[in-house]
Amino acid sequence: MKYNRILLKLSGESLMGNQGYGIDPVRLNSYAAQIRNVVEKGIQVGIVVGGGNIFRGLSGAAKGFDRVKGDQMGMMATVINSLALNSAFEAIGLPSKVFTAIPMFPVGYPYSKWEAIKALKDGTVAIMSCGTGSPYFTTDTGSALRAIEIEADVMLKGTRVDGVYTADPEKDPEAKKYDKITYDEMIAKNLKVMDITATALCKENNMPIYVFNMDKEGNLEKMLNGENIGTLVY
Ligand code: UDP
């Protein structure tokens, strides 16, 4: 396969499926099955999941919550999603381990780069929760950081659309998909695929990003087989 070790970023919203809130078990199990499939082929998988299906610090702040507390609530939401994934993996016999950037053992194990790599080498999926562990960041930045730390070959960003477009394809029917785009171009054109902090971190550390639609079953494996189903940011 094209890569040996990947960091997969799943948004909280994608876990919500067709529901307006929370976790859709059908979507959760579909992700779990796709991930098991690639782990069985020898790929080492690290995962960072968002929390937007449960709570976002910024929208909390808009409702009058303290921003830092709101962000801490958001980070707790990523822990909830990580435990849900952990449980879905366990149900299908796929070994996985939840790490938390904010210590909260026994909910998860305190995150350390070396413990995460050790798990990956054993064929265990490392689910790294709480994003970066700090407020004012996003889980996109958390996944860029973890991808670099665990020395992943690529950061995969699973979204609802199948790549980076010239405009929002859900709003503009004329929007065209890029096969490849540079970090600088993505920032200059203000294409809102990832926040600038996350993109800049990947650029500085030469971490390629692959944006693709994870909701189409089989896409994860196709991507790893080298099929051009999304957009490479380099
Ligand atoms: N968050 C944070 N620091 C981080 C990562 C996340 O404070 O390093 C908080 C932030 O409030 C964010 C929420 O957790 O709104 C959920 O993460 P995010 O919005 O990135 O989730 P997604 O959009 O991917 O579902």
PDB file of C-alpha atoms and ligand atoms in Angstrom:
ATOM      1  CA  MET A   1       0.000   0.000   0.000  1.00  0.00           C
ATOM      2  CA  LYS A   2       0.992   3.604  -0.530  1.00  0.00           C
ATOM      3  CA  TYR A   3       1.545   4.449   3.124  1.00  0.00           C
ATOM      4  CA  ASN A   4       2.619   2.535   6.208  1.00  0.00           C
ATOM      5  CA  ARG A   5       1.531   4.795   9.059  1.00  0.00           C
ATOM      6  CA  ILE A   6      -1.389   7.214   8.792  1.00  0.00           C
ATOM      7  CA  LEU A   7      -3.072   9.772  11.001  1.00  0.00           C
ATOM      8  CA  LEU A   8      -6.775   9.865  10.270  1.00  0.00           C
ATOM      9  CA  LYS A   9      -8.735  12.960  11.294  1.00  0.00           C
ATOM     10  CA  LEU A  10     -12.467  12.397  11.643  1.00  0.00           C
ATOM     11  CA  SER A  11     -14.699  15.365  12.332  1.00  0.00           C
ATOM     12  CA  GLY A  12     -17.235  15.163  15.113  1.00  0.00           C
ATOM     13  CA  GLU A  13     -19.901  16.230  12.650  1.00  0.00           C
ATOM     14  CA  SER A  14     -19.250  13.230  10.427  1.00  0.00           C
ATOM     15  CA  LEU A  15     -19.911  10.893  13.385  1.00  0.00           C
ATOM     16  CA  MET A  16     -23.324  12.504  13.696  1.00  0.00           C
ATOM     17  CA  GLY A  17     -24.411  10.919  10.377  1.00  0.00           C
ATOM     18  CA  ASN A  18     -27.883  12.077   9.443  1.00  0.00           C
ATOM     19  CA  GLN A  19     -28.786  12.994  12.984  1.00  0.00           C
ATOM     20  CA  GLY A  20     -28.691  16.596  14.197  1.00  0.00           C
ATOM     21  CA  TYR A  21     -26.580  15.826  17.255  1.00  0.00           C
ATOM     22  CA  GLY A  22     -24.477  13.144  18.900  1.00  0.00           C
ATOM     23  CA  ILE A  23     -23.274   9.855  17.505  1.00  0.00           C
ATOM     24  CA  ASP A  24     -24.941   7.802  14.762  1.00  0.00           C
ATOM     25  CA  PRO A  25     -24.188   4.117  15.472  1.00  0.00           C
ATOM     26  CA  VAL A  26     -24.524   3.223  11.777  1.00  0.00           C
ATOM     27  CA  ARG A  27     -21.850   5.759  10.792  1.00  0.00           C
ATOM     28  CA  LEU A  28     -19.683   4.745  13.749  1.00  0.00           C
ATOM     29  CA  ASN A  29     -19.782   1.082  12.766  1.00  0.00           C
ATOM     30  CA  SER A  30     -19.111   1.896   9.119  1.00  0.00           C
ATOM     31  CA  TYR A  31     -15.968   3.799  10.115  1.00  0.00           C
ATOM     32  CA  ALA A  32     -14.904   0.991  12.441  1.00  0.00           C
ATOM     33  CA  ALA A  33     -15.252  -1.629   9.690  1.00  0.00           C
ATOM     34  CA  GLN A  34     -13.302   0.470   7.167  1.00  0.00           C
ATOM     35  CA  ILE A  35     -10.528   1.083   9.659  1.00  0.00           C
ATOM     36  CA  ARG A  36     -10.288  -2.585  10.636  1.00  0.00           C
ATOM     37  CA  ASN A  37      -9.999  -3.434   6.975  1.00  0.00           C
ATOM     38  CA  VAL A  38      -6.872  -1.327   6.510  1.00  0.00           C
ATOM     39  CA  VAL A  39      -5.319  -2.338   9.860  1.00  0.00           C
ATOM     40  CA  GLU A  40      -5.681  -5.961   8.726  1.00  0.00           C
ATOM     41  CA  LYS A  41      -3.616  -5.044   5.668  1.00  0.00           C
ATOM     42  CA  GLY A  42      -0.794  -3.904   7.924  1.00  0.00           C
ATOM     43  CA  ILE A  43      -1.409  -0.149   8.013  1.00  0.00           C
ATOM     44  CA  GLN A  44      -0.674   1.552  11.345  1.00  0.00           C
ATOM     45  CA  VAL A  45      -3.576   3.872  12.172  1.00  0.00           C
ATOM     46  CA  GLY A  46      -3.612   6.841  14.538  1.00  0.00           C
ATOM     47  CA  ILE A  47      -6.908   8.698  14.907  1.00  0.00           C
ATOM     48  CA  VAL A  48      -7.847  12.188  16.049  1.00  0.00           C
ATOM     49  CA  VAL A  49     -11.569  12.855  16.252  1.00  0.00           C
ATOM     50  CA  GLY A  50     -13.311  16.224  16.623  1.00  0.00           C
ATOM     51  CA  GLY A  51     -16.114  17.138  18.970  1.00  0.00           C
ATOM     52  CA  GLY A  52     -18.326  19.439  16.917  1.00  0.00           C
ATOM     53  CA  ASN A  53     -21.234  16.960  17.040  1.00  0.00           C
ATOM     54  CA  ILE A  54     -21.435  17.587  20.787  1.00  0.00           C
ATOM     55  CA  PHE A  55     -19.844  20.914  21.703  1.00  0.00           C
ATOM     56  CA  ARG A  56     -17.713  23.666  20.179  1.00  0.00           C
ATOM     57  CA  GLY A  57     -15.940  26.242  22.337  1.00  0.00           C
ATOM     58  CA  LEU A  58     -16.649  29.110  19.965  1.00  0.00           C
ATOM     59  CA  SER A  59     -20.385  28.548  19.857  1.00  0.00           C
ATOM     60  CA  GLY A  60     -20.327  28.160  23.655  1.00  0.00           C
ATOM     61  CA  ALA A  61     -18.574  31.530  23.945  1.00  0.00           C
ATOM     62  CA  ALA A  62     -21.269  33.050  21.719  1.00  0.00           C
ATOM     63  CA  LYS A  63     -23.837  31.817  24.234  1.00  0.00           C
ATOM     64  CA  GLY A  64     -21.980  33.428  27.126  1.00  0.00           C
ATOM     65  CA  PHE A  65     -19.682  30.626  28.327  1.00  0.00           C
ATOM     66  CA  ASP A  66     -16.124  31.497  29.223  1.00  0.00           C
ATOM     67  CA  ARG A  67     -14.070  30.660  26.111  1.00  0.00           C
ATOM     68  CA  VAL A  68     -11.488  28.540  27.911  1.00  0.00           C
ATOM     69  CA  LYS A  69     -14.153  26.535  29.716  1.00  0.00           C
ATOM     70  CA  GLY A  70     -16.048  26.215  26.448  1.00  0.00           C
ATOM     71  CA  ASP A  71     -12.924  24.848  24.778  1.00  0.00           C
ATOM     72  CA  GLN A  72     -12.402  22.437  27.660  1.00  0.00           C
ATOM     73  CA  MET A  73     -15.989  21.278  27.148  1.00  0.00           C
ATOM     74  CA  GLY A  74     -15.160  20.821  23.450  1.00  0.00           C
ATOM     75  CA  MET A  75     -12.099  18.761  24.331  1.00  0.00           C
ATOM     76  CA  MET A  76     -14.252  16.578  26.615  1.00  0.00           C
ATOM     77  CA  ALA A  77     -16.556  16.077  23.614  1.00  0.00           C
ATOM     78  CA  THR A  78     -13.586  14.626  21.680  1.00  0.00           C
ATOM     79  CA  VAL A  79     -13.047  12.183  24.559  1.00  0.00           C
ATOM     80  CA  ILE A  80     -16.688  11.062  24.326  1.00  0.00           C
ATOM     81  CA  ASN A  81     -16.299  10.448  20.578  1.00  0.00           C
ATOM     82  CA  SER A  82     -12.982   8.663  21.110  1.00  0.00           C
ATOM     83  CA  LEU A  83     -14.543   6.305  23.658  1.00  0.00           C
ATOM     84  CA  ALA A  84     -17.375   5.604  21.213  1.00  0.00           C
ATOM     85  CA  LEU A  85     -14.841   4.665  18.513  1.00  0.00           C
ATOM     86  CA  ASN A  86     -12.848   2.614  21.033  1.00  0.00           C
ATOM     87  CA  SER A  87     -15.984   0.702  21.941  1.00  0.00           C
ATOM     88  CA  ALA A  88     -16.985   0.148  18.287  1.00  0.00           C
ATOM     89  CA  PHE A  89     -13.482  -1.177  17.527  1.00  0.00           C
ATOM     90  CA  GLU A  90     -13.593  -3.484  20.518  1.00  0.00           C
ATOM     91  CA  ALA A  91     -16.960  -4.855  19.368  1.00  0.00           C
ATOM     92  CA  ILE A  92     -15.396  -6.012  16.079  1.00  0.00           C
ATOM     93  CA  GLY A  93     -12.197  -7.330  17.642  1.00  0.00           C
ATOM     94  CA  LEU A  94      -9.913  -4.481  16.575  1.00  0.00           C
ATOM     95  CA  PRO A  95      -7.418  -3.559  19.323  1.00  0.00           C
ATOM     96  CA  SER A  96      -7.360   0.160  20.134  1.00  0.00           C
ATOM     97  CA  LYS A  97      -6.236   2.443  22.914  1.00  0.00           C
ATOM     98  CA  VAL A  98      -7.517   5.893  23.883  1.00  0.00           C
ATOM     99  CA  PHE A  99      -4.949   8.522  24.826  1.00  0.00           C
ATOM    100  CA  THR A 100      -5.914  11.848  26.370  1.00  0.00           C
ATOM    101  CA  ALA A 101      -3.836  15.026  26.077  1.00  0.00           C
ATOM    102  CA  ILE A 102      -5.356  16.076  29.416  1.00  0.00           C
ATOM    103  CA  PRO A 103      -4.664  13.349  32.004  1.00  0.00           C
ATOM    104  CA  MET A 104      -7.867  11.576  33.065  1.00  0.00           C
ATOM    105  CA  PHE A 105      -6.819   7.976  33.681  1.00  0.00           C
ATOM    106  CA  PRO A 106      -8.626   5.477  33.650  1.00  0.00           C
ATOM    107  CA  VAL A 107     -10.873   7.093  31.042  1.00  0.00           C
ATOM    108  CA  GLY A 108      -7.860   7.029  28.731  1.00  0.00           C
ATOM    109  CA  TYR A 109      -4.085   6.729  28.999  1.00  0.00           C
ATOM    110  CA  PRO A 110      -2.029   9.920  29.318  1.00  0.00           C
ATOM    111  CA  TYR A 111      -0.825  10.784  25.806  1.00  0.00           C
ATOM    112  CA  SER A 112       2.833  10.327  25.007  1.00  0.00           C
ATOM    113  CA  LYS A 113       4.375  10.118  21.559  1.00  0.00           C
ATOM    114  CA  TRP A 114       6.309   6.975  22.463  1.00  0.00           C
ATOM    115  CA  GLU A 115       3.360   5.153  24.010  1.00  0.00           C
ATOM    116  CA  ALA A 116       1.293   5.985  20.937  1.00  0.00           C
ATOM    117  CA  ILE A 117       4.002   4.675  18.571  1.00  0.00           C
ATOM    118  CA  LYS A 118       4.389   1.544  20.708  1.00  0.00           C
ATOM    119  CA  ALA A 119       0.654   0.875  20.346  1.00  0.00           C
ATOM    120  CA  LEU A 120       0.818   1.442  16.573  1.00  0.00           C
ATOM    121  CA  LYS A 121       3.712  -0.975  16.177  1.00  0.00           C
ATOM    122  CA  ASP A 122       1.655  -3.609  17.998  1.00  0.00           C
ATOM    123  CA  GLY A 123      -1.177  -3.212  15.487  1.00  0.00           C
ATOM    124  CA  THR A 124      -3.288  -1.268  17.978  1.00  0.00           C
ATOM    125  CA  VAL A 125      -5.210   1.780  16.763  1.00  0.00           C
ATOM    126  CA  ALA A 126      -4.080   4.835  18.755  1.00  0.00           C
ATOM    127  CA  ILE A 127      -7.025   7.186  19.356  1.00  0.00           C
ATOM    128  CA  MET A 128      -5.599  10.507  20.504  1.00  0.00           C
ATOM    129  CA  SER A 129      -8.227  12.656  22.177  1.00  0.00           C
ATOM    130  CA  CYS A 130      -8.510  16.237  23.534  1.00  0.00           C
ATOM    131  CA  GLY A 131      -6.975  17.713  20.360  1.00  0.00           C
ATOM    132  CA  THR A 132      -3.823  19.547  21.413  1.00  0.00           C
ATOM    133  CA  GLY A 133      -4.932  19.695  25.055  1.00  0.00           C
ATOM    134  CA  SER A 134      -4.975  23.504  24.942  1.00  0.00           C
ATOM    135  CA  PRO A 135      -7.825  25.977  24.373  1.00  0.00           C
ATOM    136  CA  TYR A 136      -7.964  28.209  21.276  1.00  0.00           C
ATOM    137  CA  PHE A 137      -6.898  25.313  19.066  1.00  0.00           C
ATOM    138  CA  THR A 138      -8.933  22.942  16.913  1.00  0.00           C
ATOM    139  CA  THR A 139      -8.785  19.216  16.391  1.00  0.00           C
ATOM    140  CA  ASP A 140      -7.438  19.913  12.871  1.00  0.00           C
ATOM    141  CA  THR A 141      -4.408  21.451  14.541  1.00  0.00           C
ATOM    142  CA  GLY A 142      -4.399  18.584  17.050  1.00  0.00           C
ATOM    143  CA  SER A 143      -4.324  16.070  14.215  1.00  0.00           C
ATOM    144  CA  ALA A 144      -1.560  17.954  12.359  1.00  0.00           C
ATOM    145  CA  LEU A 145       0.468  17.954  15.574  1.00  0.00           C
ATOM    146  CA  ARG A 146      -0.121  14.263  16.288  1.00  0.00           C
ATOM    147  CA  ALA A 147       0.589  13.285  12.665  1.00  0.00           C
ATOM    148  CA  ILE A 148       3.976  14.991  12.925  1.00  0.00           C
ATOM    149  CA  GLU A 149       4.720  13.581  16.390  1.00  0.00           C
ATOM    150  CA  ILE A 150       3.904   9.973  15.549  1.00  0.00           C
ATOM    151  CA  GLU A 151       5.883  10.347  12.288  1.00  0.00           C
ATOM    152  CA  ALA A 152       2.918   9.466  10.105  1.00  0.00           C
ATOM    153  CA  ASP A 153       3.470   9.307   6.353  1.00  0.00           C
ATOM    154  CA  VAL A 154       0.355  11.359   5.720  1.00  0.00           C
ATOM    155  CA  MET A 155      -2.481  13.077   7.535  1.00  0.00           C
ATOM    156  CA  LEU A 156      -5.820  11.992   6.114  1.00  0.00           C
ATOM    157  CA  LYS A 157      -8.682  14.360   6.557  1.00  0.00           C
ATOM    158  CA  GLY A 158     -12.000  12.586   6.149  1.00  0.00           C
ATOM    159  CA  THR A 159     -14.768  15.025   5.238  1.00  0.00           C
ATOM    160  CA  ARG A 160     -18.241  15.023   3.719  1.00  0.00           C
ATOM    161  CA  VAL A 161     -16.937  16.197   0.328  1.00  0.00           C
ATOM    162  CA  ASP A 162     -14.421  14.376  -1.835  1.00  0.00           C
ATOM    163  CA  GLY A 163     -11.553  16.842  -1.763  1.00  0.00           C
ATOM    164  CA  VAL A 164     -10.552  20.493  -1.987  1.00  0.00           C
ATOM    165  CA  TYR A 165     -12.677  22.580  -4.361  1.00  0.00           C
ATOM    166  CA  THR A 166     -12.324  26.042  -5.890  1.00  0.00           C
ATOM    167  CA  ALA A 167     -15.438  27.003  -3.865  1.00  0.00           C
ATOM    168  CA  ASP A 168     -17.795  25.244  -1.431  1.00  0.00           C
ATOM    169  CA  PRO A 169     -19.290  22.458  -3.594  1.00  0.00           C
ATOM    170  CA  GLU A 170     -22.324  22.240  -1.306  1.00  0.00           C
ATOM    171  CA  LYS A 171     -23.138  25.867  -2.229  1.00  0.00           C
ATOM    172  CA  ASP A 172     -21.594  26.494  -5.667  1.00  0.00           C
ATOM    173  CA  PRO A 173     -22.444  24.021  -8.489  1.00  0.00           C
ATOM    174  CA  GLU A 174     -19.569  25.456 -10.616  1.00  0.00           C
ATOM    175  CA  ALA A 175     -16.949  24.490  -8.005  1.00  0.00           C
ATOM    176  CA  LYS A 176     -14.108  22.301  -9.338  1.00  0.00           C
ATOM    177  CA  LYS A 177     -12.019  19.790  -7.433  1.00  0.00           C
ATOM    178  CA  TYR A 178      -8.245  20.018  -7.223  1.00  0.00           C
ATOM    179  CA  ASP A 179      -6.221  16.800  -7.549  1.00  0.00           C
ATOM    180  CA  LYS A 180      -3.306  18.534  -5.833  1.00  0.00           C
ATOM    181  CA  ILE A 181      -2.818  21.919  -4.228  1.00  0.00           C
ATOM    182  CA  THR A 182       0.057  23.491  -2.294  1.00  0.00           C
ATOM    183  CA  TYR A 183      -0.268  24.617   1.319  1.00  0.00           C
ATOM    184  CA  ASP A 184       0.430  28.203   0.238  1.00  0.00           C
ATOM    185  CA  GLU A 185      -2.246  28.181  -2.430  1.00  0.00           C
ATOM    186  CA  MET A 186      -4.794  26.794  -0.007  1.00  0.00           C
ATOM    187  CA  ILE A 187      -4.000  29.539   2.498  1.00  0.00           C
ATOM    188  CA  ALA A 188      -3.814  32.318  -0.153  1.00  0.00           C
ATOM    189  CA  LYS A 189      -7.164  31.309  -1.669  1.00  0.00           C
ATOM    190  CA  ASN A 190      -8.679  31.018   1.791  1.00  0.00           C
ATOM    191  CA  LEU A 191     -10.087  27.557   0.967  1.00  0.00           C
ATOM    192  CA  LYS A 192     -11.676  26.548   4.227  1.00  0.00           C
ATOM    193  CA  VAL A 193     -10.682  22.917   4.379  1.00  0.00           C
ATOM    194  CA  MET A 194      -8.506  23.236   7.468  1.00  0.00           C
ATOM    195  CA  ASP A 195      -7.662  26.195   9.638  1.00  0.00           C
ATOM    196  CA  ILE A 196      -4.509  28.155   8.868  1.00  0.00           C
ATOM    197  CA  THR A 197      -2.744  27.052  12.067  1.00  0.00           C
ATOM    198  CA  ALA A 198      -3.117  23.392  11.098  1.00  0.00           C
ATOM    199  CA  THR A 199      -2.098  23.997   7.478  1.00  0.00           C
ATOM    200  CA  ALA A 200       0.942  26.056   8.521  1.00  0.00           C
ATOM    201  CA  LEU A 201       2.067  23.374  10.976  1.00  0.00           C
ATOM    202  CA  CYS A 202       1.882  20.737   8.231  1.00  0.00           C
ATOM    203  CA  LYS A 203       3.749  23.001   5.822  1.00  0.00           C
ATOM    204  CA  GLU A 204       6.577  23.725   8.261  1.00  0.00           C
ATOM    205  CA  ASN A 205       7.035  20.021   8.924  1.00  0.00           C
ATOM    206  CA  ASN A 206       6.412  18.696   5.408  1.00  0.00           C
ATOM    207  CA  MET A 207       3.383  16.674   6.459  1.00  0.00           C
ATOM    208  CA  PRO A 208       1.254  15.944   3.374  1.00  0.00           C
ATOM    209  CA  ILE A 209      -2.507  16.157   3.856  1.00  0.00           C
ATOM    210  CA  TYR A 210      -4.982  14.094   1.868  1.00  0.00           C
ATOM    211  CA  VAL A 211      -8.581  15.326   1.871  1.00  0.00           C
ATOM    212  CA  PHE A 212     -11.207  12.760   0.890  1.00  0.00           C
ATOM    213  CA  ASN A 213     -14.779  11.631   1.514  1.00  0.00           C
ATOM    214  CA  MET A 214     -14.684   9.050   4.295  1.00  0.00           C
ATOM    215  CA  ASP A 215     -18.451   8.588   4.187  1.00  0.00           C
ATOM    216  CA  LYS A 216     -18.238   6.638   0.920  1.00  0.00           C
ATOM    217  CA  GLU A 217     -17.506   3.095   2.050  1.00  0.00           C
ATOM    218  CA  GLY A 218     -14.268   1.695   0.698  1.00  0.00           C
ATOM    219  CA  ASN A 219     -12.719   5.123   0.089  1.00  0.00           C
ATOM    220  CA  LEU A 220     -10.133   4.757   2.842  1.00  0.00           C
ATOM    221  CA  GLU A 221      -8.774   1.592   1.269  1.00  0.00           C
ATOM    222  CA  LYS A 222      -8.935   3.036  -2.261  1.00  0.00           C
ATOM    223  CA  MET A 223      -6.912   6.030  -1.139  1.00  0.00           C
ATOM    224  CA  LEU A 224      -4.314   3.765   0.449  1.00  0.00           C
ATOM    225  CA  ASN A 225      -4.174   1.754  -2.768  1.00  0.00           C
ATOM    226  CA  GLY A 226      -3.134   4.929  -4.551  1.00  0.00           C
ATOM    227  CA  GLU A 227      -6.447   5.706  -6.251  1.00  0.00           C
ATOM    228  CA  ASN A 228      -7.015   9.378  -6.883  1.00  0.00           C
ATOM    229  CA  ILE A 229     -10.266   9.901  -4.983  1.00  0.00           C
ATOM    230  CA  GLY A 230      -9.493  13.149  -3.159  1.00  0.00           C
ATOM    231  CA  THR A 231      -7.037  16.052  -3.028  1.00  0.00           C
ATOM    232  CA  LEU A 232      -3.398  16.002  -1.963  1.00  0.00           C
ATOM    233  CA  VAL A 233      -2.194  19.125  -0.131  1.00  0.00           C
ATOM    234  CA  TYR A 234       1.603  19.340  -0.264  1.00  0.00           C
TER     235      TYR A 234
HETATM  236  N1  UDP B   1     -10.683  22.108  21.204  1.00  0.00           N
HETATM  237  C1  UDP B   1      -9.699  22.818  21.903  1.00  0.00           C
HETATM  238  N2  UDP B   1      -8.370  22.536  21.680  1.00  0.00           N
HETATM  239  C2  UDP B   1      -7.958  21.612  20.788  1.00  0.00           C
HETATM  240  C3  UDP B   1      -8.942  20.894  20.064  1.00  0.00           C
HETATM  241  C4  UDP B   1     -10.288  21.154  20.279  1.00  0.00           C
HETATM  242  O1  UDP B   1     -10.028  23.672  22.713  1.00  0.00           O
HETATM  243  O2  UDP B   1      -6.746  21.412  20.646  1.00  0.00           O
HETATM  244  C5  UDP B   1     -12.122  22.336  21.482  1.00  0.00           C
HETATM  245  C6  UDP B   1     -12.690  23.550  20.741  1.00  0.00           C
HETATM  246  O3  UDP B   1     -13.602  24.180  21.602  1.00  0.00           O
HETATM  247  C7  UDP B   1     -13.425  22.909  19.567  1.00  0.00           C
HETATM  248  C8  UDP B   1     -13.941  21.620  20.176  1.00  0.00           C
HETATM  249  O4  UDP B   1     -12.887  21.224  21.067  1.00  0.00           O
HETATM  250  O5  UDP B   1     -14.500  23.719  19.124  1.00  0.00           O
HETATM  251  C9  UDP B   1     -14.243  20.521  19.215  1.00  0.00           C
HETATM  252  O6  UDP B   1     -13.206  20.390  18.267  1.00  0.00           O
HETATM  253  P1  UDP B   1     -13.420  20.774  16.721  1.00  0.00           P
HETATM  254  O7  UDP B   1     -14.298  21.973  16.586  1.00  0.00           O
HETATM  255  O8  UDP B   1     -12.083  20.838  16.089  1.00  0.00           O
HETATM  256  O9  UDP B   1     -14.198  19.508  16.208  1.00  0.00           O
HETATM  257  P2  UDP B   1     -14.729  19.135  14.746  1.00  0.00           P
HETATM  258  O10 UDP B   1     -15.087  20.413  14.038  1.00  0.00           O
HETATM  259  O11 UDP B   1     -13.620  18.420  14.027  1.00  0.00           O
HETATM  260  O12 UDP B   1     -15.878  18.236  15.016  1.00  0.00           O
END
